[in-house]
Short mmCIF file of C-alpha atoms in Angstrom, two decimals:
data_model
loop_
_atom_site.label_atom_id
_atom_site.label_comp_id
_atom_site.label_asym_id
_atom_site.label_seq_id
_atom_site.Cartn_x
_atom_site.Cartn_y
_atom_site.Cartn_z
CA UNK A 1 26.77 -0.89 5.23
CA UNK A 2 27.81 -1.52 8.74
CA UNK A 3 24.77 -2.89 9.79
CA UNK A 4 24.54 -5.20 7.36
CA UNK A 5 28.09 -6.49 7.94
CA UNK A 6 27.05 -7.37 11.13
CA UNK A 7 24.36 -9.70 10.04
CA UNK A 8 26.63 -11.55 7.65
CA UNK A 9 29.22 -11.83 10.02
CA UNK A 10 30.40 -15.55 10.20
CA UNK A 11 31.25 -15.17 13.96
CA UNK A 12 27.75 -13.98 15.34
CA UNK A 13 26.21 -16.31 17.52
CA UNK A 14 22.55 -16.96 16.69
CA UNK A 15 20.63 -15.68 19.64
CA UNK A 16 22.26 -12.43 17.81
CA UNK A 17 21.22 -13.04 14.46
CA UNK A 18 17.61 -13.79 15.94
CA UNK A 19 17.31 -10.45 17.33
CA UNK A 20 18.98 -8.44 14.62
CA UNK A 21 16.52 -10.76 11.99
CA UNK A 22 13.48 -9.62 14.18
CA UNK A 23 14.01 -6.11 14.37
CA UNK A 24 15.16 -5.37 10.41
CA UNK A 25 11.74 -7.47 9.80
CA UNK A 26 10.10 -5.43 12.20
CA UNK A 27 10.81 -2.55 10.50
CA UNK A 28 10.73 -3.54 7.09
CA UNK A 29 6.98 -5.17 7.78
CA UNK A 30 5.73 -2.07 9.80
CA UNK A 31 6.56 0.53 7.44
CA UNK A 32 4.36 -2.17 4.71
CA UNK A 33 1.54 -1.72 7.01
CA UNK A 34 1.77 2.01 7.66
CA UNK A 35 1.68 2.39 3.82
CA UNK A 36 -0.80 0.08 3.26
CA UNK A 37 -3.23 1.49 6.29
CA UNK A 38 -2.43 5.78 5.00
CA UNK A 39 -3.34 4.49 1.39
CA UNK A 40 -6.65 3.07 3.02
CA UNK A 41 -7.27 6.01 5.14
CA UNK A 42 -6.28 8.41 2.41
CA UNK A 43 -8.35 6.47 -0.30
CA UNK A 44 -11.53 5.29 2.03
CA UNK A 45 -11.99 7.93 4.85
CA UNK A 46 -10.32 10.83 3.18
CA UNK A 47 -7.70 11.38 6.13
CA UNK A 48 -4.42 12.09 4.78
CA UNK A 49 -1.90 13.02 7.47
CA UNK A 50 -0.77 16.78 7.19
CA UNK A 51 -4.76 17.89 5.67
CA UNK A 52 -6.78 16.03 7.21
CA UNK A 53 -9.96 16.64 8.05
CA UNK A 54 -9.01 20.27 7.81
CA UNK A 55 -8.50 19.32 3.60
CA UNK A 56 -11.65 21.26 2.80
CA UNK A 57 -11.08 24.60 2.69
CA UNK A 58 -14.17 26.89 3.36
CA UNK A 59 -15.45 28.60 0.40
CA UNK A 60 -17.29 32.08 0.77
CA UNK A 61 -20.74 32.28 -0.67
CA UNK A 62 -19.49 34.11 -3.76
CA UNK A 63 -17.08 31.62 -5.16
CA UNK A 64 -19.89 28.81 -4.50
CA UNK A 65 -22.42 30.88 -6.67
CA UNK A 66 -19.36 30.76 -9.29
CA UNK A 67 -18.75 27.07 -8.80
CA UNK A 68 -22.41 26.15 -9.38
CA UNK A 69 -22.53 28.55 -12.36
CA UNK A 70 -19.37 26.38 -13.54
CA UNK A 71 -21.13 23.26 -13.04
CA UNK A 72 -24.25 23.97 -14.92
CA UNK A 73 -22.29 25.43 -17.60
CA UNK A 74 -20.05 22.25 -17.56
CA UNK A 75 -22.74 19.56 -17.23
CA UNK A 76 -24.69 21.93 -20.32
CA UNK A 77 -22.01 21.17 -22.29
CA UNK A 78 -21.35 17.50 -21.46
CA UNK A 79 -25.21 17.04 -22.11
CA UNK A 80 -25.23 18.03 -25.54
CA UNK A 81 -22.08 16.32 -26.50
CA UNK A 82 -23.11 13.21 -24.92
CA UNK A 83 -26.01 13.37 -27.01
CA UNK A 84 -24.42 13.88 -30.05
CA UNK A 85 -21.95 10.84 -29.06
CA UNK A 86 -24.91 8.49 -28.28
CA UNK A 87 -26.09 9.17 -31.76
CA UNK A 88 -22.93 7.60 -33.33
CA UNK A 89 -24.01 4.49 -31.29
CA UNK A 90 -27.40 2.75 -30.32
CA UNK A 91 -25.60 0.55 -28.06
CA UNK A 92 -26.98 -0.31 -24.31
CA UNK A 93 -24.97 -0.14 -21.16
CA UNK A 94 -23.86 -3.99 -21.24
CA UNK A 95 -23.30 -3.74 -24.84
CA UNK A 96 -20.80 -1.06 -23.82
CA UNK A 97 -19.72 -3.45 -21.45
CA UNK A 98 -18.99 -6.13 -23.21
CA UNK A 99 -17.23 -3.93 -26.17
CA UNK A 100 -14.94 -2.58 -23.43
CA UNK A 101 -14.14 -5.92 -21.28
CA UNK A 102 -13.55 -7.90 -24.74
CA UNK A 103 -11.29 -4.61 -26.32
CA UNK A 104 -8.17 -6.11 -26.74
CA UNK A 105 -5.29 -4.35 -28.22
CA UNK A 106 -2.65 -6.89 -28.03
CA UNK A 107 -0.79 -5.18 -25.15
CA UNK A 108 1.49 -2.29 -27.48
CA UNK A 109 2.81 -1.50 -23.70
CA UNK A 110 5.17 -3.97 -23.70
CA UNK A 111 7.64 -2.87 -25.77
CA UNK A 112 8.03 0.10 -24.16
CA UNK A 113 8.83 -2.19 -20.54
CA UNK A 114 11.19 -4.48 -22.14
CA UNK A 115 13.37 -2.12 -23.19
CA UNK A 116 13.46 0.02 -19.95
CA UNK A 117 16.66 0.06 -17.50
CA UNK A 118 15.17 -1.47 -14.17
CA UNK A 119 17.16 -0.82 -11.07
CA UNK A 120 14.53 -2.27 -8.86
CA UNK A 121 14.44 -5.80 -8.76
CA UNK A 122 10.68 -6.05 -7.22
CA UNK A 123 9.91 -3.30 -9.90
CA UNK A 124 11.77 -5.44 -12.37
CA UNK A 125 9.81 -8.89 -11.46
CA UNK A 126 6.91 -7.10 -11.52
CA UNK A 127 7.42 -5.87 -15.72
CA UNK A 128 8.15 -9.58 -16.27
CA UNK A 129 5.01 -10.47 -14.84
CA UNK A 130 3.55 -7.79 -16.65
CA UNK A 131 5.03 -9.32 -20.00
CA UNK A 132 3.68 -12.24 -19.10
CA UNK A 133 0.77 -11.20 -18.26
CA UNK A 134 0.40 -12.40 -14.84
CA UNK A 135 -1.69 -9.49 -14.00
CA UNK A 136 -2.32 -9.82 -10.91
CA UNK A 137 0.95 -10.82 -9.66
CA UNK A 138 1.79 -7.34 -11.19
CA UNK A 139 -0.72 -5.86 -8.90
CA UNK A 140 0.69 -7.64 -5.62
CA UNK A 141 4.13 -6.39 -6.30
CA UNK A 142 3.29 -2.81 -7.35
CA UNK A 143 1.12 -2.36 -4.86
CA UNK A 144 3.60 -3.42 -2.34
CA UNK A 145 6.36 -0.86 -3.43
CA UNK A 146 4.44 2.01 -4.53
CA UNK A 147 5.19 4.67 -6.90
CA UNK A 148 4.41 8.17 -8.20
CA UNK A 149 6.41 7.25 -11.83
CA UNK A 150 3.95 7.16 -14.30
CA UNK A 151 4.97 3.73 -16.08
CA UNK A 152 4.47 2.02 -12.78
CA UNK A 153 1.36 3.86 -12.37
CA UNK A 154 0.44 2.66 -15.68
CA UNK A 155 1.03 -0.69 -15.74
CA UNK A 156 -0.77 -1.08 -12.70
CA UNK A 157 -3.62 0.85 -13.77
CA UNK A 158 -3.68 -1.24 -16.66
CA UNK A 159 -3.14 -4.54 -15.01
CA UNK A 160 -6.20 -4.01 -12.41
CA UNK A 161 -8.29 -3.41 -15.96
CA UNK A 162 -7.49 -6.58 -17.09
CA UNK A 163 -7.93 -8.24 -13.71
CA UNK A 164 -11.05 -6.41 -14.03
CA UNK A 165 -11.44 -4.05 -11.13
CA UNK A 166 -12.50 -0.93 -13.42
CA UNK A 167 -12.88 1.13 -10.45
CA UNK A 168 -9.26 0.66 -9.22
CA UNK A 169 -7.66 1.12 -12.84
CA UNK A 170 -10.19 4.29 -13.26
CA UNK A 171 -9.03 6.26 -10.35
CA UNK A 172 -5.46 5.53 -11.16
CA UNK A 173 -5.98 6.65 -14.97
CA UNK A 174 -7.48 9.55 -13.13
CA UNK A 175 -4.02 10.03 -11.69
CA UNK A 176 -1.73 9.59 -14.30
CA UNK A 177 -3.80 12.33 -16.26
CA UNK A 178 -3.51 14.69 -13.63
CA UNK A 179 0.59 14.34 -13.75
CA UNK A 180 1.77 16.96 -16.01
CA UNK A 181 5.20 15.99 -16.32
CA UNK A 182 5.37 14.93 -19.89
CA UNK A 183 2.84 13.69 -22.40
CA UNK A 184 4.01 9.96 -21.78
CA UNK A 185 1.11 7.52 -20.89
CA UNK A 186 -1.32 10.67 -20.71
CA UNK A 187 -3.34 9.42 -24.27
CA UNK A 188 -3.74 5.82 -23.51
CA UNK A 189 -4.71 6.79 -19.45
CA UNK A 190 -7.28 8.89 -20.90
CA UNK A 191 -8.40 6.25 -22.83
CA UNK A 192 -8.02 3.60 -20.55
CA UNK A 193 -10.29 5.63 -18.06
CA UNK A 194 -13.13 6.14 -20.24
CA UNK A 195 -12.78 2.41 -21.52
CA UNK A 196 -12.94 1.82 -17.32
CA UNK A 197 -15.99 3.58 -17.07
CA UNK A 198 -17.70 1.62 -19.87
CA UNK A 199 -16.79 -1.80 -18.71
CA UNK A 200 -17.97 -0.87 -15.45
CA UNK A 201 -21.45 -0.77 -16.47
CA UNK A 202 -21.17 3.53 -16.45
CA UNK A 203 -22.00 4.71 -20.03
CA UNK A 204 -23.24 7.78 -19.45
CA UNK A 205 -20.17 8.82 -17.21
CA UNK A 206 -17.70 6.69 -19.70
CA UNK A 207 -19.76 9.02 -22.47
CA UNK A 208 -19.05 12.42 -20.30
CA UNK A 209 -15.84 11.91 -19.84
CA UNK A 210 -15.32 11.31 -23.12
CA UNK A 211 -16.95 14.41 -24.65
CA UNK A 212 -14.30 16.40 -22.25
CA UNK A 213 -11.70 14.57 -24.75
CA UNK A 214 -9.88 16.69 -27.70
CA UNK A 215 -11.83 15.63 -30.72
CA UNK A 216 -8.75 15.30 -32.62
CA UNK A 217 -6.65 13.35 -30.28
CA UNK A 218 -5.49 9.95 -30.36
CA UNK A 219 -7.64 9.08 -27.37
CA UNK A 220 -10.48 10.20 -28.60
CA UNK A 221 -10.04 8.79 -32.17
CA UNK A 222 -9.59 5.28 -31.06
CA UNK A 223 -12.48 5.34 -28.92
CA UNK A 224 -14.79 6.18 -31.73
CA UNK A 225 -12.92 3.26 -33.69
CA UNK A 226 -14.28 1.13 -30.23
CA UNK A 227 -17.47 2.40 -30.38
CA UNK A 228 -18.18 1.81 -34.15
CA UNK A 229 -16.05 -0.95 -34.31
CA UNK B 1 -19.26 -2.03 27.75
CA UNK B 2 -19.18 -1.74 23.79
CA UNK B 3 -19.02 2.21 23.49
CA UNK B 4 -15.40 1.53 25.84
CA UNK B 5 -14.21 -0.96 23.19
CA UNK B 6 -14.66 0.98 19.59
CA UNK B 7 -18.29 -0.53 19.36
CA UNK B 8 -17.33 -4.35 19.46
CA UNK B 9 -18.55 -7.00 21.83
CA UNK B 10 -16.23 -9.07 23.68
CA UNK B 11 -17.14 -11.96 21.06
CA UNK B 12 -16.67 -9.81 18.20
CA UNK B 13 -13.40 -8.98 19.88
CA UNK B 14 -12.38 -12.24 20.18
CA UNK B 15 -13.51 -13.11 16.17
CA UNK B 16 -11.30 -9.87 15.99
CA UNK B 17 -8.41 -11.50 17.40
CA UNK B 18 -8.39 -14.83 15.73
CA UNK B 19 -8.66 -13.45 12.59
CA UNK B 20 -5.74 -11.23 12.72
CA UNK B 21 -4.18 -14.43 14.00
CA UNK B 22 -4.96 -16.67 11.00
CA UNK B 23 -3.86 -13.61 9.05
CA UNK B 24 -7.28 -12.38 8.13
CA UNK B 25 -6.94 -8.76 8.46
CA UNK B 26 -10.04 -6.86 7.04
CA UNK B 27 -12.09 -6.92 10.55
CA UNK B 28 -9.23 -4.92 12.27
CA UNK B 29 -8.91 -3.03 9.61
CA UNK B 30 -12.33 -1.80 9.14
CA UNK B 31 -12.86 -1.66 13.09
CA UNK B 32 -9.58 0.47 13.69
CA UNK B 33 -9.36 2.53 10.15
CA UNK B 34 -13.00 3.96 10.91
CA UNK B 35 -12.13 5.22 14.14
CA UNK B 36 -9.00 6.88 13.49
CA UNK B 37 -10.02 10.28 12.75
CA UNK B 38 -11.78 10.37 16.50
CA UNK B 39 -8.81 9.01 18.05
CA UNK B 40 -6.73 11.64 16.38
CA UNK B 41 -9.06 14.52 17.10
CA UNK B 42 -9.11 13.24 20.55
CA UNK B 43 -5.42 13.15 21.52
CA UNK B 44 -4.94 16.05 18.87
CA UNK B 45 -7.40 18.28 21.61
CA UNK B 46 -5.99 16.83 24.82
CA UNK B 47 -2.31 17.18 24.05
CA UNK B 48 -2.40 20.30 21.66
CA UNK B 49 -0.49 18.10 18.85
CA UNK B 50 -0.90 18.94 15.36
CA UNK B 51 -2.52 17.00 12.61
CA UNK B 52 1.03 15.26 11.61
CA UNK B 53 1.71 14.56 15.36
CA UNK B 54 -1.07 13.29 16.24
CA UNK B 55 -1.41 11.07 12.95
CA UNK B 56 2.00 9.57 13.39
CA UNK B 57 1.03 8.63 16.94
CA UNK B 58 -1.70 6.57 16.40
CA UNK B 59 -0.72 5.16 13.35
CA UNK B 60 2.23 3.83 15.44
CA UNK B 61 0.21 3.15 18.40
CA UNK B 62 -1.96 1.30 15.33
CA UNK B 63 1.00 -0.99 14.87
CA UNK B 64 1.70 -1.74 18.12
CA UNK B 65 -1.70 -2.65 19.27
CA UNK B 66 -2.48 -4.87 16.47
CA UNK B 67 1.30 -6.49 17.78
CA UNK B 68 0.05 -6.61 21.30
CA UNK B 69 -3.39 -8.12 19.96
CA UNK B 70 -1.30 -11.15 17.97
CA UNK B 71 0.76 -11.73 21.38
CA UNK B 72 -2.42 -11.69 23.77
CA UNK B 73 -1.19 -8.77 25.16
CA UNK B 74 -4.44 -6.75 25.42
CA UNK B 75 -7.94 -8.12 26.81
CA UNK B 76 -11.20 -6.51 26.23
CA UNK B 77 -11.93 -4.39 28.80
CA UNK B 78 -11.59 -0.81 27.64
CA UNK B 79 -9.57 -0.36 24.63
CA UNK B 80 -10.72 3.12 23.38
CA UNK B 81 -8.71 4.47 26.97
CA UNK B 82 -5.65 1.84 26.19
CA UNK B 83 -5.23 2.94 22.41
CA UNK B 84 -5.43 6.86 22.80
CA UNK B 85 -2.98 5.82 25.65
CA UNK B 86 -0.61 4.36 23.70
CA UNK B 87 -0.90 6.82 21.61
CA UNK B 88 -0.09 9.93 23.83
CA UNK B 89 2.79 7.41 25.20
CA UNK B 90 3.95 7.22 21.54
CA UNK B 91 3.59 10.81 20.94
CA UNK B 92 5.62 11.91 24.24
CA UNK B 93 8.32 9.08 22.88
CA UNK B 94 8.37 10.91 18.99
CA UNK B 95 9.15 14.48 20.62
CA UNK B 96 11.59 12.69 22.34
CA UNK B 97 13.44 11.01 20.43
CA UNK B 98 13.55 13.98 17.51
CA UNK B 99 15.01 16.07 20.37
CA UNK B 100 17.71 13.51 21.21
CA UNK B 101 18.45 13.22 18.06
CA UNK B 102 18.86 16.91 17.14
CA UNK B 103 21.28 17.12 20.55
CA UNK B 104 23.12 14.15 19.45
CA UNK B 105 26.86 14.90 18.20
CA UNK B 106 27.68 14.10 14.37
CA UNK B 107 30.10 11.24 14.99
CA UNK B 108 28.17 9.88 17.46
CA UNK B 109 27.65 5.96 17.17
CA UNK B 110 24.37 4.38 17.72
CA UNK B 111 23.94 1.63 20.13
CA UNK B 112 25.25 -1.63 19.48
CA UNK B 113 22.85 -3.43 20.49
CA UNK B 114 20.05 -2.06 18.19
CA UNK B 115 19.61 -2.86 14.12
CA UNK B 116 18.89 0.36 12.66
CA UNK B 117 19.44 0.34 8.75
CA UNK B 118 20.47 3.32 6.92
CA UNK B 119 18.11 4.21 3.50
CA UNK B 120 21.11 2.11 1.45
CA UNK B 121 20.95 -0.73 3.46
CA UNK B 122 17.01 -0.81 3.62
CA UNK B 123 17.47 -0.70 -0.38
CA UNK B 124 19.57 -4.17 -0.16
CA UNK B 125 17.55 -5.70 2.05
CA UNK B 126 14.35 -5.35 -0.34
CA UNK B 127 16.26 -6.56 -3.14
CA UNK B 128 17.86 -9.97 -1.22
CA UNK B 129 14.09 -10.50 0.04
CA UNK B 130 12.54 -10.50 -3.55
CA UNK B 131 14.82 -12.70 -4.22
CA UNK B 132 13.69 -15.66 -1.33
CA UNK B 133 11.27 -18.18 -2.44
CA UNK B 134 7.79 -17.19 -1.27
CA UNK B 135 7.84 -20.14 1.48
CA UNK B 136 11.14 -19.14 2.90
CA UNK B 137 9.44 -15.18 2.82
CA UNK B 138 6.56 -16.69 4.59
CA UNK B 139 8.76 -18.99 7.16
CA UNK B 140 10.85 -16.09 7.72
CA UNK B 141 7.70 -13.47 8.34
CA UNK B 142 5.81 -16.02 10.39
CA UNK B 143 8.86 -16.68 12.82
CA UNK B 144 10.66 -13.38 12.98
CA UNK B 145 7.47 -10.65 12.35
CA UNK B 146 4.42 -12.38 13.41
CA UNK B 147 6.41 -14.42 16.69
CA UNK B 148 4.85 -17.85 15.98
CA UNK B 149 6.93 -20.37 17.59
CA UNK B 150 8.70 -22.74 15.19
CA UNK B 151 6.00 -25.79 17.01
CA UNK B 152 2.98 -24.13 15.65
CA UNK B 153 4.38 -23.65 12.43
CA UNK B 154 5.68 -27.67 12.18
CA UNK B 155 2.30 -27.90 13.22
CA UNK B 156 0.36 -26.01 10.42
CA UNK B 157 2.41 -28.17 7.96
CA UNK B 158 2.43 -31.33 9.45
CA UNK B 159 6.14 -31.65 9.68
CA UNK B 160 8.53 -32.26 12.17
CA UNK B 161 9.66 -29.37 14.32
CA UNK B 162 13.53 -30.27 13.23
CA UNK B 163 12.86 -30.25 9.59
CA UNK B 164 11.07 -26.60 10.24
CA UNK B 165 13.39 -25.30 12.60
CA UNK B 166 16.48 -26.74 9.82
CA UNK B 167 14.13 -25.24 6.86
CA UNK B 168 14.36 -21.06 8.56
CA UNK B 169 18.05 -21.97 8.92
CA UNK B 170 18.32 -22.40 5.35
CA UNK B 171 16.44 -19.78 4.21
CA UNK B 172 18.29 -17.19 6.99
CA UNK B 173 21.54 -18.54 5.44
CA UNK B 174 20.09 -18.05 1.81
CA UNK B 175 19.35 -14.16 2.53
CA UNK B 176 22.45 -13.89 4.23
CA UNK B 177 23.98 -15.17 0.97
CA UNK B 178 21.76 -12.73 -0.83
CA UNK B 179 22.79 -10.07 1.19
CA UNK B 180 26.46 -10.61 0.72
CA UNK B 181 26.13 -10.76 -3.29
CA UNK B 182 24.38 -7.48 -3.48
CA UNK B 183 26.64 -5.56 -1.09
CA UNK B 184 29.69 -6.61 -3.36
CA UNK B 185 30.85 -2.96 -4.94
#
């Protein structure tokens, strides 16, 4: 902690205290910008820093053929359970819409963020916010310290649905169901990125993605219990 | 002229620059983000850095120029040679400084003069930020990050430049304050 001491040091004149202020700041507000300009290039350009444009790796002209035989095969499948899913429902795309952007389950997330141990006080403002629903200050400060943990991941996801930006909360769903660390958070992502889909205007993709769904899992359950509703 | 300056005219530059300095960011950001895969595949070719090299150069060099931009340090002229510039320069100064840093001794204090937290300390002073008031964050930010002189800012509030100039002293004190509760074991 010497540093620190230094700054609260009664005795140091303020010329000194100007120019230790402006280079902790410095630092501090750089590395915000260098996170927030990767996330942008990683997210918008697809330039990460170690891949690069080098991320694609050539494929040989047998594993395509087996990629595209994979593909049919998958969008076969996808086909005919989509249909069979669009019989259970005559809705049209803003129908869908609407059923998705007025879902509400009262929040059951909340429980589940009072009760957690916060160390982080940004982290910590930021589940208080979340509690009371102040979504999109929960977005500002999540954003601004970001995070690989799932809850975080969640709430955020969850909190750009709300604010409705479908396409930010889908790709982060997207995320979370790709993290195979434990089963927390992985149901209601999964159904949280199809409901994304649908109040996005995207039935047919909310309807895919659903078909790729267990049919006896929660996820997939409850969205029926949407749909019908 | 424009093909020297990452496609922009000198009035677009300009629009450029006083939108950065009325905090509007998304023109810099869409003008510098879209070319930063050429500038890295150029330096990356000249100076036979790798990908991570040559990334962390010009994302620094990134940060720098949009500082030199908000101090009217740079003029149009021909900013595609000044930024891959900067660049190498920043790349030559990384190799450097990892070498000097490998080569220097374990018990070896760092310079006085310079404020270099340690990953504990950066921790603490997150946590006595969040807890400023947004207007002392954005007092503090304006005057120690962005350089705006205390007049402008009494300026963009209407106030006197006392009652500014007495308000950072407050809020410097109150994260000092902050500081000093959170470091307490």
């Amino acid at each position: 902690m010497k540093n620190l001491k230094k700054l609260i040091d009664p005795n140091l004149d303020e010329q000194k205290l100007d120019q230790y202020m402006s280079q902790i700041l410095q630092e501090k507000f750089d590395q915000e910008l260098k996170d927030k300009y990767s996330k942008k290039l990683s997210e918008k350009y697809n330039l990460d820093k170690e891949a690069g444009s080098e991320r694609t790796m050539p494929a040989t002209k047998k594993s395509w053929v087996l990629y595209a035989v994979i593909a049919f095969c998958l969008s076969l499948a996808a086909f005919f359970a989509m249909k069979k899913l669009s019989a259970k429902s005559s809705l049209n795309p803003e129908e869908f819409k609407m059923m998705a952007i007025t879902y509400d389950e009262q929040n059951p997330f909340q429980a589940k963020v009072l009760t957690r141990n916060v160390v982080d006080e940004v982290k910590f403002r930021a589940f208080q916010d979340f509690e009371n629903e102040n979504f999109l200050s929960v977005v500002e400060k999540l954003e601004a310290s970001p995070s690989e943990n799932k809850e975080d991941l969640f709430l955020l996801a969850y909190s750009h649905f709300k604010l409705g930006n479908y396409k930010d909360a889908e790709q982060i769903f997207i995320n979370i169901g790709l993290q195979d660390s434990d089963d927390n958070y992985l149901a209601e992502a999964r159904f949280y990125r199809v409901m994304s889909l649908f109040a996005d205007g995207k039935k047919e993709e909310g309807m895919i993605a659903m078909s790729f769904l267990a049919k006896d899992s929660w996820e997939y359950t409850e969205l029926l219990k949407v749909i019908n509703r | 002229m424009e093909d020297k300056n990452f496609g922009l005219t000198e009035a677009t530059f300009q629009n450029m620059v006083n939108d950065l300095k009325s905090g509007k960011e998304e023109l810099f950001e869409h003008i510098f983000l879209s070319q930063f895969e050429k500038s890295i595949a150029f330096i990356k070719g000249r100076y036979k850095m790798t990908q991570g090299q040559a990334y962390d150069a010009c994302m620094d060099s990134l940060i720098e120029f949009r500082r030199c931009l908000l101090l009217d340090k740079i003029a149009y002229g021909n900013l595609n040679y000044l930024f891959t510039k900067m660049a190498s320069q920043r790349f030559f100064k990384n190799v450097k400084k990892d070498n000097a840093y490998d080569e220097m001794p374990e018990n070896m204090e760092i310079v006085d003069d310079e404020m270099i937290l340690y990953s504990d300390e950066k921790i603490i002073l997150e946590k006595a930020w969040a807890r400023l008031g947004q207007n002392c964050q954005d007092l503090l930010k304006k005057y120690y990050y962005l350089n705006i002189k205390l007049k402008i800012l009494a300026e963009q509030d209407s106030k006197k430049p006392e009652s500014i100039r007495k308000q950072k002293q407050r809020c410097l004190n109150t994260l000092r304050i902050n500081f000093q509760s959170l470091m307490k074991p």
